[in-house]
mmCIF file of C-alpha atoms and ligand atoms in Angstrom:
data_model
loop_
_atom_site.group_PDB
_atom_site.id
_atom_site.type_symbol
_atom_site.label_atom_id
_atom_site.label_comp_id
_atom_site.label_asym_id
_atom_site.label_seq_id
_atom_site.Cartn_x
_atom_site.Cartn_y
_atom_site.Cartn_z
ATOM 1 C CA MET A 1 291.112 129.498 236.636
ATOM 2 C CA ASN A 2 294.086 128.424 234.617
ATOM 3 C CA LEU A 3 294.689 125.397 232.384
ATOM 4 C CA LYS A 4 298.339 125.179 233.362
ATOM 5 C CA ASN A 5 297.338 124.237 236.841
ATOM 6 C CA TYR A 6 295.786 121.042 235.379
ATOM 7 C CA LEU A 7 297.558 120.252 232.015
ATOM 8 C CA GLU A 8 300.973 118.432 232.202
ATOM 9 C CA VAL A 9 302.572 117.763 228.804
ATOM 10 C CA SER A 10 305.709 115.831 228.928
ATOM 11 C CA PRO A 11 308.977 117.661 227.823
ATOM 12 C CA GLU A 12 309.322 115.236 224.856
ATOM 13 C CA ILE A 13 305.637 115.776 223.589
ATOM 14 C CA GLU A 14 306.087 119.624 224.093
ATOM 15 C CA LEU A 15 309.009 119.919 222.079
ATOM 16 C CA ALA A 16 307.682 117.524 219.374
ATOM 17 C CA LEU A 17 304.593 119.778 219.019
ATOM 18 C CA LYS A 18 306.739 122.914 218.843
ATOM 19 C CA GLU A 19 308.908 121.589 215.996
ATOM 20 C CA ASN A 20 305.736 120.302 214.172
ATOM 21 C CA LYS A 21 306.909 116.589 214.393
ATOM 22 C CA PRO A 22 304.277 113.971 214.009
ATOM 23 C CA VAL A 23 302.607 112.883 217.486
ATOM 24 C CA VAL A 24 300.049 109.959 217.969
ATOM 25 C CA ALA A 25 297.712 110.109 220.947
ATOM 26 C CA LEU A 26 296.912 106.862 222.907
ATOM 27 C CA GLU A 27 294.253 106.278 225.614
ATOM 28 C CA SER A 28 294.611 104.490 228.800
ATOM 29 C CA THR A 29 291.242 102.825 229.544
ATOM 30 C CA ILE A 30 292.330 100.134 227.031
ATOM 31 C CA ILE A 31 295.218 99.544 229.621
ATOM 32 C CA SER A 32 293.204 99.601 232.784
ATOM 33 C CA HIS A 33 289.899 98.114 231.861
ATOM 34 C CA GLY A 34 290.384 96.923 228.399
ATOM 35 C CA MET A 35 292.941 94.042 229.080
ATOM 36 C CA PRO A 36 294.311 92.140 231.961
ATOM 37 C CA TYR A 37 297.828 92.674 233.604
ATOM 38 C CA PRO A 38 300.577 92.045 232.332
ATOM 39 C CA GLN A 39 299.357 91.923 228.783
ATOM 40 C CA ASN A 40 297.910 95.439 229.113
ATOM 41 C CA VAL A 41 301.145 96.870 230.032
ATOM 42 C CA GLU A 42 303.235 94.898 227.364
ATOM 43 C CA THR A 43 300.736 95.918 224.654
ATOM 44 C CA ALA A 44 300.891 99.811 225.749
ATOM 45 C CA LEU A 45 304.671 99.753 225.637
ATOM 46 C CA LYS A 46 304.764 97.702 222.437
ATOM 47 C CA VAL A 47 302.286 100.223 220.895
ATOM 48 C CA GLU A 48 304.483 103.072 221.628
ATOM 49 C CA GLU A 49 307.468 101.326 220.248
ATOM 50 C CA ILE A 50 305.527 100.674 216.835
ATOM 51 C CA ILE A 51 304.721 104.242 216.635
ATOM 52 C CA ARG A 52 308.334 105.281 217.096
ATOM 53 C CA GLU A 53 309.412 102.698 214.484
ATOM 54 C CA ASN A 54 307.214 104.209 212.111
ATOM 55 C CA GLY A 55 308.509 107.689 212.525
ATOM 56 C CA ALA A 56 306.002 109.408 215.056
ATOM 57 C CA ILE A 57 306.147 110.165 218.711
ATOM 58 C CA PRO A 58 303.648 108.355 221.016
ATOM 59 C CA ALA A 59 301.614 110.079 223.787
ATOM 60 C CA THR A 60 299.753 107.920 226.018
ATOM 61 C CA MET A 61 297.247 110.012 228.195
ATOM 62 C CA ALA A 62 295.825 109.594 231.624
ATOM 63 C CA ILE A 63 294.875 111.588 234.589
ATOM 64 C CA LEU A 64 297.211 111.115 237.625
ATOM 65 C CA ASN A 65 297.030 112.649 240.927
ATOM 66 C CA GLY A 66 294.665 115.339 239.558
ATOM 67 C CA LYS A 67 296.777 116.303 236.339
ATOM 68 C CA LEU A 68 295.837 115.775 232.772
ATOM 69 C CA LYS A 69 298.908 114.001 231.638
ATOM 70 C CA VAL A 70 299.876 114.035 227.761
ATOM 71 C CA GLY A 71 302.814 111.536 227.455
ATOM 72 C CA LEU A 72 303.227 108.878 230.311
ATOM 73 C CA SER A 73 306.499 107.463 231.255
ATOM 74 C CA LYS A 74 306.894 103.611 231.307
ATOM 75 C CA GLU A 75 306.499 103.547 235.053
ATOM 76 C CA GLU A 76 303.214 105.502 234.760
ATOM 77 C CA ILE A 77 302.008 103.148 232.169
ATOM 78 C CA ASP A 78 302.986 100.222 234.475
ATOM 79 C CA TYR A 79 301.278 101.816 237.551
ATOM 80 C CA LEU A 80 297.963 102.046 235.516
ATOM 81 C CA GLY A 81 298.114 98.411 234.214
ATOM 82 C CA LYS A 82 298.818 97.041 237.766
ATOM 83 C CA LYS A 83 296.093 99.285 239.345
ATOM 84 C CA GLY A 84 293.724 98.027 236.630
ATOM 85 C CA LEU A 85 289.978 98.271 237.368
ATOM 86 C CA LYS A 86 290.761 100.300 240.519
ATOM 87 C CA VAL A 87 291.482 103.213 238.367
ATOM 88 C CA ILE A 88 288.659 105.454 237.524
ATOM 89 C CA LYS A 89 287.477 104.959 234.040
ATOM 90 C CA ALA A 90 287.330 108.733 233.109
ATOM 91 C CA SER A 91 285.091 109.870 230.637
ATOM 92 C CA ARG A 92 284.204 113.697 229.602
ATOM 93 C CA ARG A 93 281.960 113.899 232.759
ATOM 94 C CA ASP A 94 284.258 112.322 235.143
ATOM 95 C CA ILE A 95 287.056 114.526 234.581
ATOM 96 C CA PRO A 96 286.315 117.671 236.834
ATOM 97 C CA VAL A 97 285.784 115.501 239.944
ATOM 98 C CA ILE A 98 289.003 113.454 239.347
ATOM 99 C CA LEU A 99 291.004 116.870 238.971
ATOM 100 C CA ALA A 100 289.506 118.466 242.020
ATOM 101 C CA LYS A 101 289.993 115.302 244.367
ATOM 102 C CA LYS A 102 293.522 114.821 242.896
ATOM 103 C CA GLU A 103 292.801 111.305 241.808
ATOM 104 C CA ASP A 104 293.828 109.010 239.028
ATOM 105 C CA GLY A 105 291.788 108.341 235.922
ATOM 106 C CA ALA A 106 292.082 106.111 232.791
ATOM 107 C CA THR A 107 290.991 108.030 229.747
ATOM 108 C CA THR A 108 288.539 106.702 227.499
ATOM 109 C CA VAL A 109 288.456 107.672 223.689
ATOM 110 C CA ALA A 110 286.261 110.563 224.555
ATOM 111 C CA SER A 111 288.620 112.043 227.151
ATOM 112 C CA THR A 112 291.634 111.157 225.226
ATOM 113 C CA MET A 113 290.488 113.470 222.388
ATOM 114 C CA ILE A 114 289.787 116.074 224.948
ATOM 115 C CA LEU A 115 293.482 115.934 226.191
ATOM 116 C CA ALA A 116 294.911 115.527 222.655
ATOM 117 C CA ASN A 117 292.971 118.581 221.654
ATOM 118 C CA LEU A 118 294.231 120.656 224.593
ATOM 119 C CA ALA A 119 297.793 119.668 223.670
ATOM 120 C CA GLY A 120 297.349 120.077 220.063
ATOM 121 C CA ILE A 121 297.503 116.457 218.971
ATOM 122 C CA LYS A 122 295.266 115.718 216.047
ATOM 123 C CA ILE A 123 295.743 111.804 215.465
ATOM 124 C CA PHE A 124 294.778 109.182 217.950
ATOM 125 C CA ALA A 125 295.164 105.229 217.607
ATOM 126 C CA THR A 126 293.203 102.812 219.700
ATOM 127 C CA GLY A 127 291.381 99.591 219.394
ATOM 128 C CA GLY A 128 287.674 100.262 219.218
ATOM 129 C CA ILE A 129 285.486 103.021 219.813
ATOM 130 C CA GLY A 130 282.331 103.056 221.983
ATOM 131 C CA GLY A 131 279.120 103.436 220.502
ATOM 132 C CA VAL A 132 275.001 103.112 220.693
ATOM 133 C CA HIS A 133 274.653 99.912 222.692
ATOM 134 C CA ARG A 134 272.102 97.292 221.845
ATOM 135 C CA GLY A 135 268.881 98.097 223.506
ATOM 136 C CA ALA A 136 269.745 101.616 223.689
ATOM 137 C CA GLU A 137 266.219 102.525 222.596
ATOM 138 C CA THR A 138 265.174 101.749 226.177
ATOM 139 C CA THR A 139 268.492 102.185 228.318
ATOM 140 C CA MET A 140 269.749 105.217 226.389
ATOM 141 C CA ASP A 141 273.269 103.963 226.766
ATOM 142 C CA ILE A 142 275.128 105.656 224.059
ATOM 143 C CA SER A 143 278.838 106.214 224.563
ATOM 144 C CA ALA A 144 280.176 109.674 225.204
ATOM 145 C CA ASP A 145 282.799 108.788 222.667
ATOM 146 C CA LEU A 146 280.193 109.594 219.909
ATOM 147 C CA GLU A 147 279.359 113.125 221.287
ATOM 148 C CA GLU A 148 283.047 113.872 221.653
ATOM 149 C CA LEU A 149 283.640 112.737 217.917
ATOM 150 C CA ALA A 150 280.930 115.251 217.011
ATOM 151 C CA MET A 151 282.726 118.213 218.595
ATOM 152 C CA THR A 152 286.403 117.650 219.107
ATOM 153 C CA ASP A 153 288.807 117.938 216.240
ATOM 154 C CA VAL A 154 290.762 114.736 216.443
ATOM 155 C CA ALA A 155 290.985 111.805 214.172
ATOM 156 C CA VAL A 156 290.680 108.437 215.861
ATOM 157 C CA VAL A 157 292.108 105.312 214.039
ATOM 158 C CA CYS A 158 290.289 102.269 215.137
ATOM 159 C CA ALA A 159 289.288 98.796 214.191
ATOM 160 C CA GLY A 160 285.561 99.907 213.852
ATOM 161 C CA ALA A 161 283.616 98.994 216.822
ATOM 162 C CA LYS A 162 282.471 95.772 218.513
ATOM 163 C CA SER A 163 279.244 94.036 217.984
ATOM 164 C CA ILE A 164 278.663 94.071 221.473
ATOM 165 C CA LEU A 165 277.240 97.483 220.312
ATOM 166 C CA ASP A 166 274.395 98.068 217.748
ATOM 167 C CA LEU A 167 276.745 98.895 214.745
ATOM 168 C CA GLY A 168 273.748 100.278 212.707
ATOM 169 C CA LEU A 169 272.606 102.757 215.267
ATOM 170 C CA THR A 170 276.167 103.742 216.000
ATOM 171 C CA LEU A 171 276.632 104.639 212.307
ATOM 172 C CA GLU A 172 273.145 106.285 212.091
ATOM 173 C CA TYR A 173 274.127 108.541 215.059
ATOM 174 C CA LEU A 174 277.690 109.420 213.562
ATOM 175 C CA GLU A 175 275.732 110.438 210.556
ATOM 176 C CA THR A 176 273.443 112.594 212.556
ATOM 177 C CA LYS A 177 276.305 114.404 214.175
ATOM 178 C CA GLY A 178 278.374 114.823 211.101
ATOM 179 C CA VAL A 179 281.192 112.426 211.649
ATOM 180 C CA PRO A 180 282.956 110.990 208.615
ATOM 181 C CA VAL A 181 283.650 107.353 208.989
ATOM 182 C CA LEU A 182 286.255 106.313 206.542
ATOM 183 C CA GLY A 183 287.422 102.835 205.808
ATOM 184 C CA TYR A 184 291.055 102.228 205.162
ATOM 185 C CA LYS A 185 291.024 100.090 201.960
ATOM 186 C CA THR A 186 287.433 99.039 202.604
ATOM 187 C CA LYS A 187 283.932 100.078 201.926
ATOM 188 C CA GLU A 188 282.621 98.075 204.772
ATOM 189 C CA LEU A 189 282.731 99.064 208.528
ATOM 190 C CA PRO A 190 285.007 96.511 210.301
ATOM 191 C CA ALA A 191 283.572 94.958 213.438
ATOM 192 C CA PHE A 192 286.814 94.878 215.518
ATOM 193 C CA TYR A 193 287.354 91.107 215.722
ATOM 194 C CA THR A 194 286.254 90.591 212.223
ATOM 195 C CA ARG A 195 287.021 92.666 208.877
ATOM 196 C CA GLU A 196 283.339 92.594 208.085
ATOM 197 C CA SER A 197 279.987 93.893 209.624
ATOM 198 C CA GLY A 198 277.631 94.101 206.894
ATOM 199 C CA PHE A 199 277.522 97.845 207.034
ATOM 200 C CA ASN A 200 278.535 100.256 204.272
ATOM 201 C CA LEU A 201 280.778 103.255 205.011
ATOM 202 C CA ASP A 202 280.757 106.686 203.568
ATOM 203 C CA ALA A 203 284.201 106.500 201.781
ATOM 204 C CA LYS A 204 287.052 104.045 201.039
ATOM 205 C CA ILE A 205 290.295 105.535 201.408
ATOM 206 C CA ASP A 206 293.416 103.846 200.092
ATOM 207 C CA SER A 207 296.406 105.728 201.621
ATOM 208 C CA PRO A 208 297.653 107.640 204.667
ATOM 209 C CA GLU A 209 298.327 110.641 202.621
ATOM 210 C CA GLU A 210 294.715 110.827 201.370
ATOM 211 C CA PHE A 211 293.347 110.685 204.995
ATOM 212 C CA ALA A 212 295.771 113.586 205.962
ATOM 213 C CA GLU A 213 294.299 115.474 203.046
ATOM 214 C CA ILE A 214 290.736 114.868 204.188
ATOM 215 C CA LEU A 215 291.580 115.947 207.873
ATOM 216 C CA LYS A 216 293.128 119.232 206.502
ATOM 217 C CA ALA A 217 290.353 119.903 204.282
ATOM 218 C CA LYS A 218 287.792 119.309 207.020
ATOM 219 C CA TRP A 219 289.516 121.493 209.786
ATOM 220 C CA SER A 220 290.428 124.100 207.280
ATOM 221 C CA VAL A 221 286.823 124.935 206.490
ATOM 222 C CA GLY A 222 285.780 124.916 209.925
ATOM 223 C CA LEU A 223 284.072 121.707 210.024
ATOM 224 C CA LYS A 224 284.268 120.931 213.831
ATOM 225 C CA GLY A 225 284.502 117.451 215.075
ATOM 226 C CA GLY A 226 286.451 114.290 214.707
ATOM 227 C CA VAL A 227 286.754 111.549 212.030
ATOM 228 C CA VAL A 228 286.569 107.844 212.489
ATOM 229 C CA ILE A 229 289.330 105.987 210.458
ATOM 230 C CA ALA A 230 288.280 102.538 210.338
ATOM 231 C CA ASN A 231 291.237 99.974 209.832
ATOM 232 C CA PRO A 232 290.245 96.435 209.547
ATOM 233 C CA ILE A 233 292.195 93.864 211.534
ATOM 234 C CA PRO A 234 294.843 92.035 209.411
ATOM 235 C CA GLU A 235 293.337 88.833 207.954
ATOM 236 C CA LYS A 236 295.681 86.544 209.844
ATOM 237 C CA PHE A 237 294.509 87.586 213.170
ATOM 238 C CA ALA A 238 290.722 88.131 212.344
ATOM 239 C CA MET A 239 288.380 85.871 214.235
ATOM 240 C CA ASP A 240 286.092 83.401 212.897
ATOM 241 C CA TYR A 241 282.622 85.135 212.545
ATOM 242 C CA ASN A 242 280.666 82.404 214.204
ATOM 243 C CA THR A 243 283.066 81.974 217.049
ATOM 244 C CA ILE A 244 282.862 85.579 218.011
ATOM 245 C CA HIS A 245 279.187 86.139 217.303
ATOM 246 C CA ASN A 246 278.297 83.380 219.651
ATOM 247 C CA ALA A 247 280.647 84.689 222.553
ATOM 248 C CA ILE A 248 279.216 88.120 222.219
ATOM 249 C CA GLU A 249 275.630 86.733 222.413
ATOM 250 C CA GLU A 250 276.646 84.867 225.407
ATOM 251 C CA ALA A 251 278.440 87.682 227.051
ATOM 252 C CA LEU A 252 275.512 90.156 226.585
ATOM 253 C CA LYS A 253 273.106 87.375 228.072
ATOM 254 C CA GLU A 254 275.282 87.258 231.314
ATOM 255 C CA ALA A 255 275.626 91.047 231.442
ATOM 256 C CA LYS A 256 271.828 91.195 231.307
ATOM 257 C CA GLU A 257 271.448 88.374 234.053
ATOM 258 C CA ASN A 258 273.971 90.200 236.339
ATOM 259 C CA HIS A 259 272.254 93.637 235.686
ATOM 260 C CA ILE A 260 275.664 95.260 234.491
ATOM 261 C CA LYS A 261 274.960 98.716 232.982
ATOM 262 C CA GLY A 262 276.528 102.113 232.630
ATOM 263 C CA LYS A 263 280.214 102.327 232.433
ATOM 264 C CA GLU A 264 280.628 99.012 233.704
ATOM 265 C CA SER A 265 279.099 97.621 230.572
ATOM 266 C CA THR A 266 282.081 97.761 228.218
ATOM 267 C CA PRO A 267 284.668 96.307 230.605
ATOM 268 C CA PHE A 268 282.315 93.543 231.767
ATOM 269 C CA LEU A 269 281.586 92.456 228.034
ATOM 270 C CA LEU A 270 285.261 92.773 227.160
ATOM 271 C CA ALA A 271 286.363 90.406 229.901
ATOM 272 C CA LYS A 272 283.408 88.025 229.215
ATOM 273 C CA VAL A 273 284.253 87.569 225.611
ATOM 274 C CA LYS A 274 287.766 86.874 226.411
ATOM 275 C CA GLU A 275 286.884 84.242 228.920
ATOM 276 C CA ILE A 276 284.325 82.653 226.318
ATOM 277 C CA THR A 277 286.940 82.609 223.720
ATOM 278 C CA LYS A 278 289.841 81.083 226.028
ATOM 279 C CA GLY A 279 291.847 84.325 225.451
ATOM 280 C CA LYS A 280 291.443 84.093 221.457
ATOM 281 C CA SER A 281 289.714 87.563 221.633
ATOM 282 C CA LEU A 282 292.614 89.137 223.516
ATOM 283 C CA GLU A 283 295.370 88.122 221.013
ATOM 284 C CA SER A 284 293.123 89.520 218.159
ATOM 285 C CA ASN A 285 292.648 92.775 220.245
ATOM 286 C CA ILE A 286 296.306 93.260 220.701
ATOM 287 C CA GLU A 287 297.164 92.681 217.000
ATOM 288 C CA LEU A 288 294.563 95.231 215.854
ATOM 289 C CA VAL A 289 295.860 97.814 218.216
ATOM 290 C CA PHE A 290 299.315 97.482 216.788
ATOM 291 C CA ASN A 291 298.010 97.652 213.340
ATOM 292 C CA ASN A 292 296.083 100.764 214.148
ATOM 293 C CA ALA A 293 299.154 102.357 215.675
ATOM 294 C CA LYS A 294 301.286 101.917 212.467
ATOM 295 C CA LEU A 295 298.557 103.529 210.304
ATOM 296 C CA ALA A 296 298.039 106.508 212.592
ATOM 297 C CA ALA A 297 301.914 106.994 212.745
ATOM 298 C CA GLU A 298 301.667 107.055 208.875
ATOM 299 C CA ILE A 299 298.822 109.468 208.948
ATOM 300 C CA ALA A 300 300.495 111.659 211.343
ATOM 301 C CA LYS A 301 303.574 112.045 209.361
ATOM 302 C CA ASN A 302 301.708 113.270 206.351
ATOM 303 C CA PHE A 303 299.384 115.600 208.498
ATOM 304 C CA VAL A 304 302.396 117.532 209.640
ATOM 305 C CA LYS A 305 303.756 117.995 206.024
HETATM 306 N N1 PSU B 1 286.117 99.218 223.075
HETATM 307 C C1 PSU B 1 286.994 98.337 223.196
HETATM 308 N N2 PSU B 1 288.032 98.405 224.106
HETATM 309 C C2 PSU B 1 288.051 99.306 225.277
HETATM 310 C C3 PSU B 1 286.969 100.399 225.018
HETATM 311 C C4 PSU B 1 286.161 100.290 224.012
HETATM 312 O O1 PSU B 1 287.249 97.453 222.414
HETATM 313 O O2 PSU B 1 288.896 99.392 226.069
HETATM 314 C C5 PSU B 1 287.076 101.449 226.110
HETATM 315 C C6 PSU B 1 287.431 102.909 225.242
HETATM 316 O O3 PSU B 1 288.199 103.504 226.304
HETATM 317 C C7 PSU B 1 286.145 103.359 224.983
HETATM 318 C C8 PSU B 1 285.278 102.976 226.273
HETATM 319 O O4 PSU B 1 286.345 104.867 224.784
HETATM 320 O O5 PSU B 1 285.582 101.815 226.445
HETATM 321 C C9 PSU B 1 283.952 103.390 225.940
HETATM 322 O O6 PSU B 1 283.225 103.042 227.164
HETATM 323 P P1 PSU B 1 281.757 103.807 227.277
HETATM 324 O O7 PSU B 1 281.015 102.420 226.401
HETATM 325 O O8 PSU B 1 281.477 103.433 228.870
HETATM 326 O O9 PSU B 1 281.663 105.010 226.705
HETATM 327 MN MN1 MN B 2 277.713 103.773 228.334
#
């Protein structure tokens, strides 16, 4: 048994980590399952570019041919984007089978945290985290992202979570698990497409320097687990509350009628919301990911100081 048989860190990332340069982890389920082709590939490449422009090095993660890959090439990103829903959506539980069968897997927030942690990357940028689904009191559908945040030392910069989820229960769960949920210049949990959700946060943090200090404090004293850094979508790209609220209600109704459940749930709802909003939700989605990449790069630079 040997980690080296499974983990492949790209030479650029390996060198960057050795030289204590700032690195930002990126997931790939957002590429294969979160957005349609070709916007998914364009977005993934642009996100990498934004991280570089802001002085950090991007490490997009996936499982390819049974290897845990840290730092994908452009060709590999393109491959995942084209293969889309045919790639296995790989969360924590899926990893062993995909490795043994030498298959491909797109990493979720949970599994990207696992790969980042194995490589030694502490800051991760994405769109939104998974959470407690509406109706979880009967379905028990709670994303493995929350468990991962409870145990793996990686900070996740996101635009909060979508209200396809039960945001109140998601916050309760994170509280139980001891995961700090910190707002960037806000006291309110952002709800992905909108800057507001009506739910208050533990703390409002006003600078990337301060985030880096908080992460160092947490992990220095042995408080295991991740941190949610909630960065609201920029005002000019935010969606109208009623438009998105109605689209989500409609998408949830259709999911129910079609008996969609388990790991198909999130991708189904994302695609439906996009369809109902005639692509407007996708535009917002792309912009908020860019915004998160920038903040993550700033935090990563401060974290390595
Ligand atoms: N939320 C989004 N876009 C996404 C996802 C969530 O707005 O692409 C993806 C992420 O990869 C996240 C995963 O980790 O869905 C959560 O899926 P599940 O709820 O099945 O754990
Ligand atoms: Mn689920």
